[in-house]
Coordinates of C-alpha atoms in Angstrom, one line a residue:
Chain A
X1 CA 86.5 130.0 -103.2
X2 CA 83.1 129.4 -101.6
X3 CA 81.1 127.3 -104.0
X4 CA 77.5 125.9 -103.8
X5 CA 77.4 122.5 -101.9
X6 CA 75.4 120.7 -104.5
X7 CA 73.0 119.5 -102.3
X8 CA 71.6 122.6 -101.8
X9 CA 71.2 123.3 -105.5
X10 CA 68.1 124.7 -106.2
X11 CA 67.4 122.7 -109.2
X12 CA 67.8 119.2 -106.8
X13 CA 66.2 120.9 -104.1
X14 CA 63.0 121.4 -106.6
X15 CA 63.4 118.1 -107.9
X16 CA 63.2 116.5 -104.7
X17 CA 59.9 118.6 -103.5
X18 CA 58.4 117.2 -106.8
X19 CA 58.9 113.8 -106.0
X20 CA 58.4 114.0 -102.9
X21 CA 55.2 115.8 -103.2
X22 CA 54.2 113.0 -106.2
X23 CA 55.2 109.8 -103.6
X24 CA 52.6 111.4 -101.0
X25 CA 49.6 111.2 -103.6
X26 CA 50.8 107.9 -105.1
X27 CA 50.7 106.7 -102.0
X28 CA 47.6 108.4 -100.4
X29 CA 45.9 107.2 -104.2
X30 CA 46.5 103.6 -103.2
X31 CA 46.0 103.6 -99.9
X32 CA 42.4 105.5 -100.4
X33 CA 41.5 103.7 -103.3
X34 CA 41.9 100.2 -101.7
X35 CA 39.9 101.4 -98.5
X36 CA 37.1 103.2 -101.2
X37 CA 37.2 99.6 -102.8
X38 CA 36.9 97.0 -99.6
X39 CA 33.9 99.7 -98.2
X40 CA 32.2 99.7 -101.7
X41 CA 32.4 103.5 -102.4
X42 CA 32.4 105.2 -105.4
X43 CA 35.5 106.2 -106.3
X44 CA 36.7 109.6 -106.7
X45 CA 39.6 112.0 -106.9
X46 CA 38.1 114.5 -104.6
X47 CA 38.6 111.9 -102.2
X48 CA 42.2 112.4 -102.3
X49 CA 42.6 116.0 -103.4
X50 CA 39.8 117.9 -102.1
X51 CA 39.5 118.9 -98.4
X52 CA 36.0 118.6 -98.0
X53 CA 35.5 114.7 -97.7
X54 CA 37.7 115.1 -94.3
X55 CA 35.0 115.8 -91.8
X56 CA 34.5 114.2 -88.5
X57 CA 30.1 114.1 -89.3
X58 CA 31.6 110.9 -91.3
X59 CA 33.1 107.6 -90.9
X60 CA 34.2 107.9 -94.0
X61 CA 36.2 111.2 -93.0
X62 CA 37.4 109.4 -89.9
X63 CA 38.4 106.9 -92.4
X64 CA 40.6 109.4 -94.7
X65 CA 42.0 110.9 -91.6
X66 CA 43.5 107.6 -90.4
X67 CA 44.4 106.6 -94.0
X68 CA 46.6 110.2 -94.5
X69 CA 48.6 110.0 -90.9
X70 CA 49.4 106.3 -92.4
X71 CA 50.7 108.3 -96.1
X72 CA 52.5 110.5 -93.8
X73 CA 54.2 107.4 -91.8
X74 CA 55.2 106.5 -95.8
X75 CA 56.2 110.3 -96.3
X76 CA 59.0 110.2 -93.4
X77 CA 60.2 107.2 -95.5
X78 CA 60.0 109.2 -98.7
X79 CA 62.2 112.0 -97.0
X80 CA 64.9 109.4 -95.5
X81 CA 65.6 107.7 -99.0
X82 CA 65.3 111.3 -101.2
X83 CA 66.3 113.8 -99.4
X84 CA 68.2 111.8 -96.5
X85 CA 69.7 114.8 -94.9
X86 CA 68.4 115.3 -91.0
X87 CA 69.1 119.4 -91.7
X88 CA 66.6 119.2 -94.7
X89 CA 63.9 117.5 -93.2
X90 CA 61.9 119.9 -91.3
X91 CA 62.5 121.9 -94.6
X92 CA 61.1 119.3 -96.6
X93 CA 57.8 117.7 -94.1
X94 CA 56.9 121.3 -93.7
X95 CA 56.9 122.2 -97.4
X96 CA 54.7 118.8 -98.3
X97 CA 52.1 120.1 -95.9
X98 CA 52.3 124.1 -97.2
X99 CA 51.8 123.0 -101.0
X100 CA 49.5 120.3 -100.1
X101 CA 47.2 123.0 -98.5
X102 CA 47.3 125.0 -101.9
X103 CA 46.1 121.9 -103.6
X104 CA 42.9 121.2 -101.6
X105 CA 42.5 124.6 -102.0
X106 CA 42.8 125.0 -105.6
X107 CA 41.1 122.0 -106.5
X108 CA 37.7 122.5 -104.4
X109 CA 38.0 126.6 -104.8
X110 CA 37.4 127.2 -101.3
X111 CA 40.2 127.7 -98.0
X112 CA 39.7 124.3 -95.7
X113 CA 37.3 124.7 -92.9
X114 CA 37.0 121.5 -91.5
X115 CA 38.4 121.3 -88.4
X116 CA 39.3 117.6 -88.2
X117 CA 41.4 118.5 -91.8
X118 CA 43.5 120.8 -89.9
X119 CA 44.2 118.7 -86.9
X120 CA 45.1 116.1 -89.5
X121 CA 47.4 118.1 -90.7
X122 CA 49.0 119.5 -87.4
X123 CA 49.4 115.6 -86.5
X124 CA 50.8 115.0 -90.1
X125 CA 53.3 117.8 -89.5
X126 CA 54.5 116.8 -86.5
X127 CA 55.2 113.2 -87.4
X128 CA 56.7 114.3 -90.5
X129 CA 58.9 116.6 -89.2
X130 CA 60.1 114.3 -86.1
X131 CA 60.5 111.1 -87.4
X132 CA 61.4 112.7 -90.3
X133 CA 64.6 113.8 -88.7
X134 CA 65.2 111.4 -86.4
X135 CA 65.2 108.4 -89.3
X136 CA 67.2 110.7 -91.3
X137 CA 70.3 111.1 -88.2
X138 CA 69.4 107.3 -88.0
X139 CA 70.3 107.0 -91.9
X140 CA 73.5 109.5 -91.4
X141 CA 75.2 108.2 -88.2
X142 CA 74.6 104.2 -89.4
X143 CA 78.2 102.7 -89.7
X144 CA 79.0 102.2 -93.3
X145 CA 82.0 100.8 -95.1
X146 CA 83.7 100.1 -91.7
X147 CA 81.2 97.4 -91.2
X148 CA 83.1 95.3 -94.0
X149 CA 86.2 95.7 -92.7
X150 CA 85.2 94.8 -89.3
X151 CA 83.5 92.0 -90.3
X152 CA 87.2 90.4 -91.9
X153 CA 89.1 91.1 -89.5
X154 CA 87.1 89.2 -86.9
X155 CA 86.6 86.6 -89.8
X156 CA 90.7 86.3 -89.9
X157 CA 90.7 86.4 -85.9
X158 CA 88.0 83.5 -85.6
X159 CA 90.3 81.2 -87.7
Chain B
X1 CA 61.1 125.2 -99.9
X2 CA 63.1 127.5 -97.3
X3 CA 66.7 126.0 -98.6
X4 CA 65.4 126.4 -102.2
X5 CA 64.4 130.2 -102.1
X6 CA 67.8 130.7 -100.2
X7 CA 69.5 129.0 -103.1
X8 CA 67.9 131.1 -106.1
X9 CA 68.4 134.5 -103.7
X10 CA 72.0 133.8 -103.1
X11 CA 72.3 132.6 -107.5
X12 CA 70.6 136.0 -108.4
X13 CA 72.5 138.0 -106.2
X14 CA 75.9 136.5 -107.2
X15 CA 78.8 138.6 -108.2
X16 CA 81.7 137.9 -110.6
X17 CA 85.2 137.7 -108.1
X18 CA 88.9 137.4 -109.3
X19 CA 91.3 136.2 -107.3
X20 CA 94.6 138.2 -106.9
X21 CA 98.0 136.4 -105.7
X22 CA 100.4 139.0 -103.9
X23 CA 103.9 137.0 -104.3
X24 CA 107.4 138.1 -103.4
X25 CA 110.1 138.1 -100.9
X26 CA 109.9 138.2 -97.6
X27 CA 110.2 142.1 -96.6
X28 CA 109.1 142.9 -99.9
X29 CA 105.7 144.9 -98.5
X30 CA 102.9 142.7 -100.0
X31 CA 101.3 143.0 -96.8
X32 CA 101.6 147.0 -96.7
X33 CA 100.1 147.0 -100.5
X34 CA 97.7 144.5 -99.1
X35 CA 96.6 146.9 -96.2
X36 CA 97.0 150.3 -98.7
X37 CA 94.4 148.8 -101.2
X38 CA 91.8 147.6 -98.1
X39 CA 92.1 151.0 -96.4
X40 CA 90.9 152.8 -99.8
X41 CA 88.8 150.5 -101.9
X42 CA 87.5 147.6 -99.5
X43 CA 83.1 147.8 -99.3
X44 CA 83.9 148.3 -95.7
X45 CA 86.5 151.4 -96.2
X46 CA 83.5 153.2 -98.7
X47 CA 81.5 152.7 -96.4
X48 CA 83.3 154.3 -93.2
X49 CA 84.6 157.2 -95.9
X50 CA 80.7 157.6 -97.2
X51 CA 81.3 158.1 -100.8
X52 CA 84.2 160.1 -99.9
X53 CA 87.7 159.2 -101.6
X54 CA 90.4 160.1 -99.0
X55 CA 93.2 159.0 -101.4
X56 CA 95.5 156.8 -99.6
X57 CA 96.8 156.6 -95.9
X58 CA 100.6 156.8 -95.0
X59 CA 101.6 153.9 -93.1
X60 CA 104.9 155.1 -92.1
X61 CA 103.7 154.4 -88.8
X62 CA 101.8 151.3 -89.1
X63 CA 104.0 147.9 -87.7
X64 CA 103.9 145.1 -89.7
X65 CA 104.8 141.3 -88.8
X66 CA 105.7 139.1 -91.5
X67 CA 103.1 137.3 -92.4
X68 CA 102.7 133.6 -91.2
X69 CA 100.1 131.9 -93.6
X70 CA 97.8 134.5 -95.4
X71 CA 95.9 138.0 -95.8
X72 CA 93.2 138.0 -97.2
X73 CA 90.8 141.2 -98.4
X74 CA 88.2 142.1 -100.9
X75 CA 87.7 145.3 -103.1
X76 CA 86.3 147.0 -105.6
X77 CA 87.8 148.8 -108.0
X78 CA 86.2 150.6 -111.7
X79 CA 83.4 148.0 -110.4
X80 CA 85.2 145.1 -110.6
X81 CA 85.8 143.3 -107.8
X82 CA 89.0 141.6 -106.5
X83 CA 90.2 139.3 -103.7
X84 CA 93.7 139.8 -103.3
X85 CA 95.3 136.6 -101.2
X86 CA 98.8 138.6 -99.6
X87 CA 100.8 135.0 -98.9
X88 CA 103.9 134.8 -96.8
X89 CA 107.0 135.6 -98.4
X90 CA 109.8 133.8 -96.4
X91 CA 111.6 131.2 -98.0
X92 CA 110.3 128.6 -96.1
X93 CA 106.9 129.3 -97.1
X94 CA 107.2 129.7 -100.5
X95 CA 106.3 126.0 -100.7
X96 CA 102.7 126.7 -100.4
X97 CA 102.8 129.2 -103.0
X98 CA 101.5 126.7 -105.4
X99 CA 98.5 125.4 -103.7
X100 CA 97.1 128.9 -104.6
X101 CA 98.0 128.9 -108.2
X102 CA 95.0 127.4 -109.4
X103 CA 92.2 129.6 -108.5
X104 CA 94.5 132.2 -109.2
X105 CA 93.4 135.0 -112.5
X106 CA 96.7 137.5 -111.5
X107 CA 99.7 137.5 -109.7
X108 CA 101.3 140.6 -108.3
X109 CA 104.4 140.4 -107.5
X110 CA 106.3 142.4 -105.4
X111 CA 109.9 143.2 -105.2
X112 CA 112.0 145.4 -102.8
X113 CA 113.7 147.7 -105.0
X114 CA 116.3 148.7 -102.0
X115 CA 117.1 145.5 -102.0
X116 CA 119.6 145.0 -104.4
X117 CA 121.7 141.8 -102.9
X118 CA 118.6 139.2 -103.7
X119 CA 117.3 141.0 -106.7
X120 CA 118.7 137.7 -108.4
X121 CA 116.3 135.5 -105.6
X122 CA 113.5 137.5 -106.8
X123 CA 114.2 136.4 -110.7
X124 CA 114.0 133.1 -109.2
X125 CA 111.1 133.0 -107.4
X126 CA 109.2 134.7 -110.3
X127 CA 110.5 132.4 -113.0
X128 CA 109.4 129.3 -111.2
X129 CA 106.2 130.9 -110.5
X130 CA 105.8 131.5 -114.5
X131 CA 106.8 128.4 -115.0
X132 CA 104.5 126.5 -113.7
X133 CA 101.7 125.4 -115.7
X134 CA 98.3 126.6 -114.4
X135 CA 100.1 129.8 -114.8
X136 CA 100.3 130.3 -118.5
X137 CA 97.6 133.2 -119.4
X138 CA 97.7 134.6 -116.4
X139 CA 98.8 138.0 -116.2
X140 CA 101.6 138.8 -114.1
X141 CA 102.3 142.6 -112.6
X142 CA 105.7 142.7 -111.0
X143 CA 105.9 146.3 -108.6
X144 CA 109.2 147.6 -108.2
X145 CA 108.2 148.6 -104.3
X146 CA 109.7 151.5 -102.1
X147 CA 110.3 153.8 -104.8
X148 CA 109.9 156.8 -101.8
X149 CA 113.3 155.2 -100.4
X150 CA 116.6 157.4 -101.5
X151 CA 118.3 154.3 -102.2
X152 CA 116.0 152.2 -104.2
X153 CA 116.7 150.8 -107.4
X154 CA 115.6 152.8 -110.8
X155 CA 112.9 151.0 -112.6
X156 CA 114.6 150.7 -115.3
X157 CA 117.4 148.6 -113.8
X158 CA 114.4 146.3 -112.4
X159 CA 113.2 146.0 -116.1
X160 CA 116.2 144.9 -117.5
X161 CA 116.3 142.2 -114.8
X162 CA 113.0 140.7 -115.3
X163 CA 113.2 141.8 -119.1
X164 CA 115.4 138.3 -119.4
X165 CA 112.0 136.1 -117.8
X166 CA 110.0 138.1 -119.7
X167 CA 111.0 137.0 -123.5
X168 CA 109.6 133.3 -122.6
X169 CA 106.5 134.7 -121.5
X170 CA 105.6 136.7 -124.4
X171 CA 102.5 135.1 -124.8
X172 CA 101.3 137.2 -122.0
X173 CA 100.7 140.0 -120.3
X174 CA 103.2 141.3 -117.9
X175 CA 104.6 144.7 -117.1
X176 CA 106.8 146.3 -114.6
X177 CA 105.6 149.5 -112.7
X178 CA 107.1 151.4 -110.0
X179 CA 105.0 151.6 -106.0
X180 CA 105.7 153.1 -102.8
X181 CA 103.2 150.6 -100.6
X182 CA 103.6 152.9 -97.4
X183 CA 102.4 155.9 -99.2
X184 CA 100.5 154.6 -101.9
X185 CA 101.9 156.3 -104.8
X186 CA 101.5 154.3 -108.0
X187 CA 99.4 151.7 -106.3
X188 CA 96.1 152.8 -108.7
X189 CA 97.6 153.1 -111.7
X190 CA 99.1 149.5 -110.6
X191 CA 95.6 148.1 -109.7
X192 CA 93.7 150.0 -113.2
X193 CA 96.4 147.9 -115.1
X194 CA 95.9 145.1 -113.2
X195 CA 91.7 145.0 -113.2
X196 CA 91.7 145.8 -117.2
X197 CA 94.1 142.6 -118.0
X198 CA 91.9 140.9 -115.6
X199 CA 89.0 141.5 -117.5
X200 CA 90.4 141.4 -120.9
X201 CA 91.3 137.7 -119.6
X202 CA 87.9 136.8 -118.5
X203 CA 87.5 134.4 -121.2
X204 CA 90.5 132.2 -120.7
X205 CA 90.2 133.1 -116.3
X206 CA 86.6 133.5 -116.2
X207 CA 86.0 134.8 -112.7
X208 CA 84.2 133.2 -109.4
X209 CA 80.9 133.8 -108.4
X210 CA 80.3 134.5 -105.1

């Protein structure tokens, strides 16, 4: 009698994009705020929830750029240890970028039109999404509870 | 977000399912009643007969094997809808009767009523079915089959037979009722009783959703 695999239960499925979503701005909060510290800026939440600070007229924005493809490096890791299903993944890396395009544009009022924003986002996506997968058939095909087992036997061998 | 819309589409579009267990002998015609009630209430039937109710097909002609594992269909009837499991009936499958027991909310169970030398077989077989304990509150339709055969038993005789199991299950439903599988007489009055103890069981069986 076909019953829901509960990993596909929508109320873990949700659960999972929350925290997934919330480890991307704890992580792009610390990473920005440390980098907004050491160059002596001001700091500011538009810096990590508004679009328009990620321009390429800036170093700054060049800055933000390289500190969100290192947040999305963090991201893949995010997906491996909550979600940690390769068939998910995609799923998942592509829905952190979707609602983290309504944020910027919620929270600045206007549709991104930076250009360097976008290709950060394209870039983000892609790593997401690839590494995303590949570290999560890395996590399922790793040899579990065998290991042990193997592990005696040569102990009992080697005495 | 893909996996979670597909989630809460297929949770709102989810339908209440019972299961049905067709038991008896082999040669009994639990895969002809099977076959009857797909070829009149299945989706796909309705579908090919457009709103139309043909009433039911002879199947004089129709060859069937015995059965080697299971049938399997779905239908609807007065809304309700039913998966009826037709299991092989020879006695060396009758072993893996039980493995079905628990997801089942009826049992039909069909005896030949030509068949007069294993009538006693059949007792058996139903009592240790009605023994068993996932079984209790689960109501049981026994069909008195080939009724359109000269030399069947009367219905009556089958009645008394079963009448002796019947006094330890008194607890629930159960009834006898007469069926020609081949030419489908009886075999809707057999599945109205069958989907209104169903339902009127729904709180001690509730039903799957699917």
């Amino acid at each position: 009698m076909a019953k829901q695999s509960p990993v596909l239960a929508p109320k873990r499925l949700f659960l999972q994009i929350i925290a997934l979503q919330a480890s991307y701005y704890a992580v792009g909060l610390l990473l920005i705020s440390f980098a907004l510290f050491v160059a002596g800026v001001p700091w500011g939440l538009h810096y990590i929830l508004s679009w328009t600070d990620v321009t390429a007229n800036t170093s700054l924005g060049w800055l933000l750029t390289v500190l969100w493809l290192l947040d999305a490096m963090f991201s893949v890791l995010a997906i491996v240890l909550i979600v940690g299903r390769s068939k998910l993944a995609t799923d998942f890396a592509l829905t952190l970028h979707l609602i983290n395009l309504i944020v910027v544009t919620v929270y600045s009022h206007s549709f991104p039109t930076s250009w360097l924003w976008w290709v950060l986002q394209v870039l983000s996506s892609l790593l997401t999404v690839y590494a995303g997968v590949w570290a999560s058939q890395w996590r399922e095909l790793r040899k579990t509870f065998f290991e042990d087992y193997e592990l005696v036997d040569l102990e009992a061998q080697n005495s | 977000m893909y996996h979670l819309a597909r989630g809460l589409y297929n949770n709102l579009t989810r339908r209440e399912e019972y299961s049905v267990l067709i038991l008896g002998l082999d040669n009994a015609g639990k895969t002809t009643l099977l076959e009857q009630l797909s070829q009149r209430y299945s989706h796909k039937a309705r579908q090919q007969n457009k709103g139309k109710d043909p009433g039911f097909a002879n199947l004089k002609d129709v060859d069937t094997i015995p059965t080697i594992g299971q049938n399997m269909c779905r239908i609807e009837f007065n809304k309700v809808w039913l998966k009826f499991w037709d299991l092989g009936g020879q006695e060396s499958l009758r072993t893996l009767w039980d493995g079905y027991f628990n997801d089942a909310h009826a049992v039909v169970f069909v005896v030949d009523s030509t068949d007069t030398a294993r009538i006693e077989e059949c007792r058996e077989e139903l009592h240790k079915i009605i023994s068993t304990e996932v079984m209790v509150s689960t109501p049981v339709l026994m069909l008195a089959n080939k009724q359109d055969r000269d030399d069947c038993m009367e219905v009556e005789d089958i009645k008394e037979i079963f009448n002796k199991i019947a006094e330890n299950m008194s607890a629930r439903d159960s009834r006898v009722l007469p069926i020609s599988a081949i030419d489908g007489t009886g075999v809707e009055d057999a599945s109205e009783w069958l989907v209104s103890r169903i339902v009127r069981n729904k709180k001690y069986k509730p039903p799957n959703l699917v």
